Short mmCIF file of N, CA, C and O and ligand atoms in Angstrom, two decimals:
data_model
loop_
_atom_site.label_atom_id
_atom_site.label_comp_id
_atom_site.label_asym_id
_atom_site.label_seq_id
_atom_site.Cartn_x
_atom_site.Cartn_y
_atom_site.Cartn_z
N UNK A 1042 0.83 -1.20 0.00
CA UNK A 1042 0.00 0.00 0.00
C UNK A 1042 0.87 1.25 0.00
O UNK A 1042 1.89 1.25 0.69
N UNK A 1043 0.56 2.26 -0.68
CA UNK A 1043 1.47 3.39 -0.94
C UNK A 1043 0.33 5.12 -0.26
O UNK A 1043 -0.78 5.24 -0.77
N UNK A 1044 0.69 5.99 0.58
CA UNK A 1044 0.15 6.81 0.83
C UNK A 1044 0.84 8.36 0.60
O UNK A 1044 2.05 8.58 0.74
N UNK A 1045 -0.18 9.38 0.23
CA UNK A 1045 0.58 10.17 0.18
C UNK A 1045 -0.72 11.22 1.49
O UNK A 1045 -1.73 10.87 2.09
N UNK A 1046 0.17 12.72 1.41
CA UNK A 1046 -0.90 13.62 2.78
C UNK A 1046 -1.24 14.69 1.27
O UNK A 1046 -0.59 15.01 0.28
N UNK A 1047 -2.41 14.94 1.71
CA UNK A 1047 -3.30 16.19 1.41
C UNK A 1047 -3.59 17.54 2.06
O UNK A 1047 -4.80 17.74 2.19
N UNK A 1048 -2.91 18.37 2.44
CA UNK A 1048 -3.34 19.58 2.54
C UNK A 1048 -4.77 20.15 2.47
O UNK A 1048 -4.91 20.97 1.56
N UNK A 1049 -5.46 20.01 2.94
CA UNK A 1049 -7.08 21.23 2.88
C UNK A 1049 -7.29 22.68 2.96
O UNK A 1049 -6.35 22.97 3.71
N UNK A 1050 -7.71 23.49 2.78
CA UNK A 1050 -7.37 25.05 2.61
C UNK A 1050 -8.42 25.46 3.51
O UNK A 1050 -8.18 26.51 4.10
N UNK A 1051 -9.81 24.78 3.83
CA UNK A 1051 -11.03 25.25 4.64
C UNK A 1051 -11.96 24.25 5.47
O UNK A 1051 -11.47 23.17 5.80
N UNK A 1052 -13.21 24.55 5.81
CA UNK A 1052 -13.95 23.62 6.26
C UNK A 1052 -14.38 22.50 5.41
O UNK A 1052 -14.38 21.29 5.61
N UNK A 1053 -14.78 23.29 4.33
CA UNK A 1053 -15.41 22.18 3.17
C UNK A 1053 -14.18 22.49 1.90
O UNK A 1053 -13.68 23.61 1.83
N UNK A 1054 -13.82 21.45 1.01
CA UNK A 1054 -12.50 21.43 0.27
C UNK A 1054 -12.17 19.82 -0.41
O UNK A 1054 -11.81 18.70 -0.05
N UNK A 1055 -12.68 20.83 -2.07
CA UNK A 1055 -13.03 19.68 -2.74
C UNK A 1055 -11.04 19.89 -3.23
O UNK A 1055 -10.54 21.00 -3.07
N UNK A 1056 -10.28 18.84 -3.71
CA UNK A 1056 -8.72 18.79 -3.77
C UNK A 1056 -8.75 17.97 -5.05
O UNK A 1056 -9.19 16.84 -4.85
N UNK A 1057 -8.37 18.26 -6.48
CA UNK A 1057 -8.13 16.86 -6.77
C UNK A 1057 -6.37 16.17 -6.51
O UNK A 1057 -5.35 16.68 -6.05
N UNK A 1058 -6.58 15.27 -6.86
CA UNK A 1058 -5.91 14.37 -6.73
C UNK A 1058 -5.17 13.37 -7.95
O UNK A 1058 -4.43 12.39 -7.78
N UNK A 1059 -5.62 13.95 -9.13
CA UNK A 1059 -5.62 12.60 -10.11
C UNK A 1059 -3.80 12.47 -10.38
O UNK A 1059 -3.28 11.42 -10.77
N UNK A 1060 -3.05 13.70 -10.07
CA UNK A 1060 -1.61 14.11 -10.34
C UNK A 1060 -0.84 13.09 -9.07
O UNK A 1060 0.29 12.71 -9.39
N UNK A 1061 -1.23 12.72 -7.98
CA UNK A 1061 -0.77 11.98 -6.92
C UNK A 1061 -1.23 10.98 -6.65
O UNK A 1061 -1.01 10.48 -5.54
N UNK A 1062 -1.93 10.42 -7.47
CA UNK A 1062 -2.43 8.93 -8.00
C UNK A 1062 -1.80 8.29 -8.79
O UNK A 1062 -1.11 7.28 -8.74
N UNK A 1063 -2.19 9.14 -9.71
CA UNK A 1063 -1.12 9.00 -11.22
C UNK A 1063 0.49 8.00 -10.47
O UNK A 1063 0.79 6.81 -10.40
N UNK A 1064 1.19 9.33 -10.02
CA UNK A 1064 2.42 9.00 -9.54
C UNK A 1064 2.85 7.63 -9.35
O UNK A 1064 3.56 6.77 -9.87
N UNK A 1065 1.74 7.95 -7.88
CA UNK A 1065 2.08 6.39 -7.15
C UNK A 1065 1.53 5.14 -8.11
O UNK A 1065 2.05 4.03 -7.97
N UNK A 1066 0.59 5.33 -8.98
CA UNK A 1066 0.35 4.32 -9.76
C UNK A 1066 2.10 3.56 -10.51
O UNK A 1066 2.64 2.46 -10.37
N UNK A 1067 2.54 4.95 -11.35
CA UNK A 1067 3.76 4.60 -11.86
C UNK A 1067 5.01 4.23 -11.05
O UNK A 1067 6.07 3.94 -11.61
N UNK A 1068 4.86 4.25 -9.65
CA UNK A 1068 5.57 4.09 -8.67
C UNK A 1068 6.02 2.71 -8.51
O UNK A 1068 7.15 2.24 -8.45
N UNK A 1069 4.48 2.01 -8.43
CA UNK A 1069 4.22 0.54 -8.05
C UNK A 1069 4.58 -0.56 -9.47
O UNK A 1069 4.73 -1.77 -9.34
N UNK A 1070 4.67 0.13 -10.69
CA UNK A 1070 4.98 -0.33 -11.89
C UNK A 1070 3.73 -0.87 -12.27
O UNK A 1070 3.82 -1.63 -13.24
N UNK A 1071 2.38 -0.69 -11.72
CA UNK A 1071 1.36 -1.69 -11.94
C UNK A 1071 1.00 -1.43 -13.70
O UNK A 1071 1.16 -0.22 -13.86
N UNK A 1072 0.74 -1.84 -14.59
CA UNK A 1072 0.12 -1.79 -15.73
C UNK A 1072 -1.40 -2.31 -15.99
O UNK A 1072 -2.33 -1.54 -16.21
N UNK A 1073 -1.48 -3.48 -15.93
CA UNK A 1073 -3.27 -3.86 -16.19
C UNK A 1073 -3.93 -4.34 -14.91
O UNK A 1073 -3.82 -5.53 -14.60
N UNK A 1074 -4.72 -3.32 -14.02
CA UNK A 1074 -5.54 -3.54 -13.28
C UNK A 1074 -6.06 -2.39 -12.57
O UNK A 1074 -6.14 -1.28 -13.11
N UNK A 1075 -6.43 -2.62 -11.36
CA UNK A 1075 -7.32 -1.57 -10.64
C UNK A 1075 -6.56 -1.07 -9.48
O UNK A 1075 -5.53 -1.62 -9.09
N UNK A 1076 -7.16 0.18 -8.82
CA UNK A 1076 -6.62 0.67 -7.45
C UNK A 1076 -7.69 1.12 -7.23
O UNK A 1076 -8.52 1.46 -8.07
N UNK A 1077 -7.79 1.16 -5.76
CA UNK A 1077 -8.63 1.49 -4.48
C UNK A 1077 -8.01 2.85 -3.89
O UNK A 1077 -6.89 2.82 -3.38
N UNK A 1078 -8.75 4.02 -3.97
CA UNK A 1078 -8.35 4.97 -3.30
C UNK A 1078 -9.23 4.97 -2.29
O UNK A 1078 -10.46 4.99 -2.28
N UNK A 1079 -7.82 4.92 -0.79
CA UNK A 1079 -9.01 5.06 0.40
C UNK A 1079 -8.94 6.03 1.25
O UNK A 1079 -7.82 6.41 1.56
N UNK A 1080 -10.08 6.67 1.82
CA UNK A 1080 -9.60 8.01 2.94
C UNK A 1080 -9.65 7.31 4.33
O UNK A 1080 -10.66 6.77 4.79
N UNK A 1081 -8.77 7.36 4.77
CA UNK A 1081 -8.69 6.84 6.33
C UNK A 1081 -9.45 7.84 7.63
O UNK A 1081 -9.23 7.63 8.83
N UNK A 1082 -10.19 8.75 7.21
CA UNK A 1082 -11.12 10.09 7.65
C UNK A 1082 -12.29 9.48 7.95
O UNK A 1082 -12.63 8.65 7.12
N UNK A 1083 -13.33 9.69 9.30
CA UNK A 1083 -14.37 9.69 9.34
C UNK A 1083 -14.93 11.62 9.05
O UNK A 1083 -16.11 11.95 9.19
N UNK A 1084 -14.04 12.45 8.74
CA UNK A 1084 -14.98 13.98 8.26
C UNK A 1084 -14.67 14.25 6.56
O UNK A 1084 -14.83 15.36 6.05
N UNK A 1085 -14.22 13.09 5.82
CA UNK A 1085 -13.67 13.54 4.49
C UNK A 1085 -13.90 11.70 3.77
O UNK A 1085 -14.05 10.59 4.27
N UNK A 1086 -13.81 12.17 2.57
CA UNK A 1086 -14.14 11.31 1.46
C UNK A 1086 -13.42 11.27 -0.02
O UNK A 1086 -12.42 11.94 -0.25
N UNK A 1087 -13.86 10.67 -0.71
CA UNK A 1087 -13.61 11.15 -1.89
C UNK A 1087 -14.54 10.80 -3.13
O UNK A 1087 -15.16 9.77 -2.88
N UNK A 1088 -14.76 11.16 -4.02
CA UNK A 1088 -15.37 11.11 -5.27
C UNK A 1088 -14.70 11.38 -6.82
O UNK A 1088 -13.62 11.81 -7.22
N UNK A 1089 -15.54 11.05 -7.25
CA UNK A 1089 -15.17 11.20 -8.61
C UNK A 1089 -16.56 12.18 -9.55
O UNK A 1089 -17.77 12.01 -9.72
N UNK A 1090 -15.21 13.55 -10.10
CA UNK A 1090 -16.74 14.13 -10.78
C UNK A 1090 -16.00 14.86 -11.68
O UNK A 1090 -14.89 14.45 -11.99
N UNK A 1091 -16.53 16.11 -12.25
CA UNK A 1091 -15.85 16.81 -13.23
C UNK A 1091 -14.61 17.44 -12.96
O UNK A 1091 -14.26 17.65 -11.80
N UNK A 1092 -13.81 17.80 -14.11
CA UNK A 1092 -12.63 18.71 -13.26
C UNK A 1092 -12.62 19.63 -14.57
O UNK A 1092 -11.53 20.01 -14.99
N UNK A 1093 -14.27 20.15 -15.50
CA UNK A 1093 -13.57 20.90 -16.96
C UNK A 1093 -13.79 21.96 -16.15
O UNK A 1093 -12.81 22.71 -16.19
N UNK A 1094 -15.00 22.53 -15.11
CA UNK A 1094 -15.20 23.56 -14.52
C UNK A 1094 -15.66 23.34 -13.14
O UNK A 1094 -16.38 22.53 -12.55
N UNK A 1095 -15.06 24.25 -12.89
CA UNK A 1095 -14.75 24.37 -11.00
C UNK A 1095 -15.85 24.63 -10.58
O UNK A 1095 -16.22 24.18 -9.50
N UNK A 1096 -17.00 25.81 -11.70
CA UNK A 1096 -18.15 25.24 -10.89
C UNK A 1096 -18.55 24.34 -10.04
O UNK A 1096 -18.60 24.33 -8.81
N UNK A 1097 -18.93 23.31 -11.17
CA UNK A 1097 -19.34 22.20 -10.82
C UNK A 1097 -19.09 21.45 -8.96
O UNK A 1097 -19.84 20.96 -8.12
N UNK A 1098 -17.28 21.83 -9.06
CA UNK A 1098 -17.35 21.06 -6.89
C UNK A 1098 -18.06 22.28 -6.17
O UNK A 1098 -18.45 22.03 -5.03
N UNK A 1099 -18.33 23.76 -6.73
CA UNK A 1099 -18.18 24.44 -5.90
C UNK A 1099 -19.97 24.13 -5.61
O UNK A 1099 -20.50 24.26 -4.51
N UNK A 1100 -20.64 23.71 -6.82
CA UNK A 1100 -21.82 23.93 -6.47
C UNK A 1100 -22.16 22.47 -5.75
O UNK A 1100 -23.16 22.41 -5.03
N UNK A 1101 -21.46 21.50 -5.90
CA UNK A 1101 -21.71 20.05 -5.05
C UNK A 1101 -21.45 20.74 -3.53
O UNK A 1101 -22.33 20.92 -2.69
N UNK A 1102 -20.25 21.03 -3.40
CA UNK A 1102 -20.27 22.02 -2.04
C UNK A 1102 -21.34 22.44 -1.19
O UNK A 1102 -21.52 22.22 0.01
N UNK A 1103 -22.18 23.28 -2.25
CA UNK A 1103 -23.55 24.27 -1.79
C UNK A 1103 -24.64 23.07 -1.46
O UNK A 1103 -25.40 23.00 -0.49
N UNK A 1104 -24.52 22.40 -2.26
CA UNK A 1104 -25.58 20.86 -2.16
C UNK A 1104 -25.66 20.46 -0.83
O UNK A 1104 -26.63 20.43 -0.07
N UNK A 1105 -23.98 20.03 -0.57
CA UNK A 1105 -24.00 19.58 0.72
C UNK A 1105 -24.39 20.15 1.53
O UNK A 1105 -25.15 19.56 2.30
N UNK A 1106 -24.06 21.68 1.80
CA UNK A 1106 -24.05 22.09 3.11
C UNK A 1106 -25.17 22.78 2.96
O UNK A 1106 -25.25 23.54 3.93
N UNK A 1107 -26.34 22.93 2.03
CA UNK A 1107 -27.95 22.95 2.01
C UNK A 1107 -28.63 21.88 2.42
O UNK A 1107 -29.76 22.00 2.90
N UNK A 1108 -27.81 20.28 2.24
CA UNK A 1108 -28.64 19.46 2.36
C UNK A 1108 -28.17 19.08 3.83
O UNK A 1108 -29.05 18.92 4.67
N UNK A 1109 -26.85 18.92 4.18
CA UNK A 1109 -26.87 18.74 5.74
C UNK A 1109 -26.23 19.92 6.53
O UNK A 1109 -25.01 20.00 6.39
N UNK A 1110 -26.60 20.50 7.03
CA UNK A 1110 -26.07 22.23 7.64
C UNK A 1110 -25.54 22.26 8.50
O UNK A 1110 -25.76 21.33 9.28
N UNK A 1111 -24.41 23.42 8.98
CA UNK A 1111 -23.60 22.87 10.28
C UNK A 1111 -23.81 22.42 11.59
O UNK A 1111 -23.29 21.69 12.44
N UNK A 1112 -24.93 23.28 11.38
CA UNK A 1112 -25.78 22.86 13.04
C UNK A 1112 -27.07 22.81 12.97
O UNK A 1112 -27.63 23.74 12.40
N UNK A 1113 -27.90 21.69 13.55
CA UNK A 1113 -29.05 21.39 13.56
C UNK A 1113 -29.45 20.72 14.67
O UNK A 1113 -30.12 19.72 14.41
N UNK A 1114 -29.23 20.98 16.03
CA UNK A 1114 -30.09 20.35 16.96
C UNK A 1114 -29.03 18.27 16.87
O UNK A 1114 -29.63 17.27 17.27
N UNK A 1115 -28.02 18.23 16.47
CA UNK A 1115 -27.28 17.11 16.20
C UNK A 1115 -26.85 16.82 18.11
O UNK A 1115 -26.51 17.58 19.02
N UNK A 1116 -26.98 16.03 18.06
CA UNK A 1116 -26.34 14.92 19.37
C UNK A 1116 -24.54 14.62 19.46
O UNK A 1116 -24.05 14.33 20.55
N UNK A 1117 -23.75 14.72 18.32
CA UNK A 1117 -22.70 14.03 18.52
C UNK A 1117 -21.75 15.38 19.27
O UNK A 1117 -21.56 16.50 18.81
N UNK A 1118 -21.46 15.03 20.07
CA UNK A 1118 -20.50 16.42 21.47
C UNK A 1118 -19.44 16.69 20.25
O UNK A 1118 -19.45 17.91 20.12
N UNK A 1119 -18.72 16.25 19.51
CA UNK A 1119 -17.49 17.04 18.97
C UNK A 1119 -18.20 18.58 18.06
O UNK A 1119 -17.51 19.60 17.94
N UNK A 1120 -19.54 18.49 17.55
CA UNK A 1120 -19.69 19.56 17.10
C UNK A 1120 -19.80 19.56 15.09
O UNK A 1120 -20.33 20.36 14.32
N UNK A 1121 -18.99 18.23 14.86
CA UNK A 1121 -19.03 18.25 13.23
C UNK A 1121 -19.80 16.68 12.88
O UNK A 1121 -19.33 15.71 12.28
N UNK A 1122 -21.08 16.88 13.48
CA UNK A 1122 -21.94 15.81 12.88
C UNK A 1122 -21.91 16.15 11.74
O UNK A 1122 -21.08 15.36 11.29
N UNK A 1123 -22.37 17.06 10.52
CA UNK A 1123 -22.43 17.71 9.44
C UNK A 1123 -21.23 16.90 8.33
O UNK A 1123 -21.51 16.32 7.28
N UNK A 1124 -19.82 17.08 8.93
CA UNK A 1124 -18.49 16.60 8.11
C UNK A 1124 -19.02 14.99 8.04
O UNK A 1124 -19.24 14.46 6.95
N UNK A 1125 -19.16 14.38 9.18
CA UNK A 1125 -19.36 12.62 9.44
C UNK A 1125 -20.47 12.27 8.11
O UNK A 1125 -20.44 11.46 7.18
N UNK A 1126 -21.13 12.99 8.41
CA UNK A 1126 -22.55 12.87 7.38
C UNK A 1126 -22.59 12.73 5.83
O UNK A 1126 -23.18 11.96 5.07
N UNK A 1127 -21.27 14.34 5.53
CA UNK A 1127 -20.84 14.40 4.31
C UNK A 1127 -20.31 13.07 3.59
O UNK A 1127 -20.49 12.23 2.72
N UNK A 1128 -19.48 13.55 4.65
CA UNK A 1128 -18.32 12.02 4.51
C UNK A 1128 -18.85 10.44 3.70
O UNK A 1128 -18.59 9.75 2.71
N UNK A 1129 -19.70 10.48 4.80
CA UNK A 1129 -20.65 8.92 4.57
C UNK A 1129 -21.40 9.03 3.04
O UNK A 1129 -21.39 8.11 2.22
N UNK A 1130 -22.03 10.29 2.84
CA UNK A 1130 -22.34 10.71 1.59
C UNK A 1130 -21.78 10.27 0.23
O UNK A 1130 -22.31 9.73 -0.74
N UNK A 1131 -20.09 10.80 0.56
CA UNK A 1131 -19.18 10.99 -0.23
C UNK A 1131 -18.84 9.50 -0.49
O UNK A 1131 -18.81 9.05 -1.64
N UNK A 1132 -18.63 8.82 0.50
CA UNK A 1132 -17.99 7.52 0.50
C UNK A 1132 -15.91 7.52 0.83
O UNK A 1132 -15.04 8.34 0.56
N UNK A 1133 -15.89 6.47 1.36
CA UNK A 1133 -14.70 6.40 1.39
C UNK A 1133 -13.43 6.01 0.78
O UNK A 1133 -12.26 6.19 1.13
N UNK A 1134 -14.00 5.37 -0.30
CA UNK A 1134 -13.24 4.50 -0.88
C UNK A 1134 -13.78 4.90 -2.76
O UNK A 1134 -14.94 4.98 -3.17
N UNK A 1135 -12.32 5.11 -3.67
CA UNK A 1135 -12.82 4.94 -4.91
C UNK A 1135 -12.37 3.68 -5.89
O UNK A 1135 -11.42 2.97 -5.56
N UNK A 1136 -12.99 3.47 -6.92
CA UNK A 1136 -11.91 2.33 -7.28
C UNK A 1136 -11.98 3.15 -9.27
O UNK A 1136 -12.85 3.71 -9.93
N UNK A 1137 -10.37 2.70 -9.56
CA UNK A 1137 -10.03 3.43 -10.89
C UNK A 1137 -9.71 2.26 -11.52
O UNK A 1137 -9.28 1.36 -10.79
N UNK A 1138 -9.86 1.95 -13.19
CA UNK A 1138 -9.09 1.09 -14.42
C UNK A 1138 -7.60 1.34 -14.12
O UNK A 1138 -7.15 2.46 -13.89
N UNK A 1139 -6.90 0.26 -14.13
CA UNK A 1139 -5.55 1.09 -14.60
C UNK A 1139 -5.33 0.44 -16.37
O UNK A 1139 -5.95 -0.57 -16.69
N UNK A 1140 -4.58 1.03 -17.23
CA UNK A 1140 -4.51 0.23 -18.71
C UNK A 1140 -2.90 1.09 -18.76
O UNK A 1140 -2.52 2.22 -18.45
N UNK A 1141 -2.34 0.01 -19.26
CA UNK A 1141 -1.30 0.40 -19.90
C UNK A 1141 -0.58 1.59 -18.69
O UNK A 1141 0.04 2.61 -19.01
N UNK A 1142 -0.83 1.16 -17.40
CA UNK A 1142 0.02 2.17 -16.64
C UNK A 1142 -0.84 3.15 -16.23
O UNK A 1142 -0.46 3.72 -15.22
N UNK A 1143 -1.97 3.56 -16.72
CA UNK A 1143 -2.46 4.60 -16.55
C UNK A 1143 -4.18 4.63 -16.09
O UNK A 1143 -5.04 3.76 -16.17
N UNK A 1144 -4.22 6.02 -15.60
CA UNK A 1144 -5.59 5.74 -14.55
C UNK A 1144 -6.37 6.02 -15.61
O UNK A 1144 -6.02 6.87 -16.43
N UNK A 1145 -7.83 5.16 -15.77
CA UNK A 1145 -8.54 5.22 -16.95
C UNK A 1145 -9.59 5.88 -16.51
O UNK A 1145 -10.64 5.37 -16.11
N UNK A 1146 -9.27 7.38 -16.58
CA UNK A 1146 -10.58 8.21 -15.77
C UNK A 1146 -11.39 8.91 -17.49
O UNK A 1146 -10.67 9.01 -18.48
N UNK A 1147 -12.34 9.16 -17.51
CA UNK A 1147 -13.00 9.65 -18.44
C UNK A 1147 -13.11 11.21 -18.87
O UNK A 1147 -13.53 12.08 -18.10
N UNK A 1148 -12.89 11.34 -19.55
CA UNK A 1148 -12.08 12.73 -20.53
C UNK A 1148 -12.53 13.78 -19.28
O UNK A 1148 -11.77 14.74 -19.24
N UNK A 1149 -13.48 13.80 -18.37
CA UNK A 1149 -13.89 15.17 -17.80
C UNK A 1149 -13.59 14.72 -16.15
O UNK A 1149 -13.52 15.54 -15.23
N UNK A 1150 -13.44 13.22 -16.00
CA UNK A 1150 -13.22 13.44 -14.65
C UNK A 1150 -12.29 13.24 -13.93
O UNK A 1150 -11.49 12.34 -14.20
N UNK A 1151 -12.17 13.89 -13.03
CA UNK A 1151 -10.91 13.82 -11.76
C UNK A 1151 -11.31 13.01 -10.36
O UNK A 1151 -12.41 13.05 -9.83
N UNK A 1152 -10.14 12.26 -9.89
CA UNK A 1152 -10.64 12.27 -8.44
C UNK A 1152 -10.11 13.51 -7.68
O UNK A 1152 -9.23 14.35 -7.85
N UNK A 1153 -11.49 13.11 -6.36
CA UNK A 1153 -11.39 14.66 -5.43
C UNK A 1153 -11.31 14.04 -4.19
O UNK A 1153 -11.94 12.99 -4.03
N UNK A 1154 -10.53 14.59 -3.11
CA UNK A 1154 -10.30 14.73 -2.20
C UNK A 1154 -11.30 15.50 -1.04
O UNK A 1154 -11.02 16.55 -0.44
N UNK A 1155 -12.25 14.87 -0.92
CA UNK A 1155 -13.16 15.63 -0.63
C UNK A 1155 -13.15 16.30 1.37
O UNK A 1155 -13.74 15.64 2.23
N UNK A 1156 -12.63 17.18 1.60
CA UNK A 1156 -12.73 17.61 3.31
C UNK A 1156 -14.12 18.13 3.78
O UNK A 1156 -14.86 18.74 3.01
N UNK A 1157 -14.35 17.93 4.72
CA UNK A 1157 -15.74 18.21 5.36
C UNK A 1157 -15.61 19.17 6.72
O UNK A 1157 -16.41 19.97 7.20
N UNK A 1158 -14.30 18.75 7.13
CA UNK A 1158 -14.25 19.37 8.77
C UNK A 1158 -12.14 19.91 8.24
O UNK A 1158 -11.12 19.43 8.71
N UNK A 1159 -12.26 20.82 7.35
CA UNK A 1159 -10.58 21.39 7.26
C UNK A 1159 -10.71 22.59 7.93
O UNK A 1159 -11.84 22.85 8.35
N UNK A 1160 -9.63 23.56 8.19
CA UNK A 1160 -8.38 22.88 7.37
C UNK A 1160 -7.82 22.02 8.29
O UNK A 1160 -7.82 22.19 9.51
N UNK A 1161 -7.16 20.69 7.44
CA UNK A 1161 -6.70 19.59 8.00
C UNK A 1161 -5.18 19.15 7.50
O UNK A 1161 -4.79 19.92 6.63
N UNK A 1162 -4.25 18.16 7.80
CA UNK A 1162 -3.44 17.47 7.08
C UNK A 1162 -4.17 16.28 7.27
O UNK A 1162 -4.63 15.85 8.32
N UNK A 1163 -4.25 15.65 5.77
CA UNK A 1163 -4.97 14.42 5.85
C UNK A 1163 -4.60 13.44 5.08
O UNK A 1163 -4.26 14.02 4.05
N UNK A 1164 -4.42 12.15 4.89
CA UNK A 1164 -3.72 11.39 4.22
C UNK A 1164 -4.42 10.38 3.03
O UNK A 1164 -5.62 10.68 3.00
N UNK A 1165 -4.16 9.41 2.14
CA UNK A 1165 -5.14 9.11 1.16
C UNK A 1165 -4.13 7.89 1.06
O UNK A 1165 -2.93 8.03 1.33
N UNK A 1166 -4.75 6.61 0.63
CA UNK A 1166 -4.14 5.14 1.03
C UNK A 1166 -4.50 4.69 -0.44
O UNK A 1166 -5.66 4.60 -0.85
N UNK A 1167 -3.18 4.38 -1.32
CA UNK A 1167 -3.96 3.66 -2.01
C UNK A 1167 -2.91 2.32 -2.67
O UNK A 1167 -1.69 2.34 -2.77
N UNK A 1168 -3.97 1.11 -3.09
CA UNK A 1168 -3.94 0.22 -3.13
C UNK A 1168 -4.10 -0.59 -4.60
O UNK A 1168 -5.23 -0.84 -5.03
N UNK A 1169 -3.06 -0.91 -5.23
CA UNK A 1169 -3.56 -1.84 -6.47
C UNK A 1169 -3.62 -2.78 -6.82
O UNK A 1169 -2.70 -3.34 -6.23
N UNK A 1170 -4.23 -3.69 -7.59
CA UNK A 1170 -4.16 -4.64 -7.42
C UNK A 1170 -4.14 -5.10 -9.49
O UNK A 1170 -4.76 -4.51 -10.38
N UNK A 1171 -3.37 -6.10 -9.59
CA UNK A 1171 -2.86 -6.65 -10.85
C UNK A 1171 -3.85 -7.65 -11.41
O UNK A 1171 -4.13 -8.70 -10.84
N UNK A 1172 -4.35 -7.27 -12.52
CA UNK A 1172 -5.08 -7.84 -13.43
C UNK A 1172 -4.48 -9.27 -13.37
O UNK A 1172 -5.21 -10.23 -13.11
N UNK A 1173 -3.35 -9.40 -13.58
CA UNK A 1173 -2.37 -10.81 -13.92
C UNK A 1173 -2.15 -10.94 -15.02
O UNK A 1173 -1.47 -11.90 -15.40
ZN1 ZN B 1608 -16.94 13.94 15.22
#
């Protein structure tokens, strides 16, 4: 398993990632198969979505924090039920093609690094595994 850390800039902080995937992909020498990107975070996630316009995370952003808000009458004492929620939303885990060395993401999308409770240092685990 190969990990690298992520930097977050705020509370909510979409990051991509596809440049430090990439890497470690060519790192491991893997050529025909898959990897598992995992966030080891219960306030952060990751996804896969556009990267032609920035719109697009900024308004997934607004989604979230319309659809679960920072504070609402929540039970959990630390204060970021909201991030946990996202999180679970988001999912933790992605899985990518690899072909010929390379991550087989589709002409518009990136993976994202998704933070819920930043700014943080946070780390991203990932894992491949060989076609054979
Ligand atoms: Zn918590």
């Amino acid at each position: 398993m190969k990990r690298f850390k992520v930097q977050t800039r705020s509370r909510t902080d979409f990051i991509n990632i596809d440049r430090q995937v990439a890497e470690l992909v060519a790192d491991t020498g893997l050529r025909e198969g898959v990897i598992t990107v995992f966030i080891p975070h219960t306030t952060a996630g990751v996804t896969i979505n556009e990267n032609a316009d920035p719109d697009v995370t900024a308004d997934m952003k607004l989604v979230l924090d319309r659809a679960v808000p920072w504070t609402g009458g929540y039970s959990h004492l630390e204060g970021n039920t909201a991030a946990h929620v996202k999180a679970s939303m988001m999912g933790s885990s992605a899985q990518v093609i690899v072909s010929d060395g390379k991550l087989q993401l589709g002409t518009w999308q990136s993976l994202y690094f998704c933070e819920f409770d930043g700014p943080r240092t946070r780390e991203v685990w990932v894992k491949g595994i060989s076609e054979g």
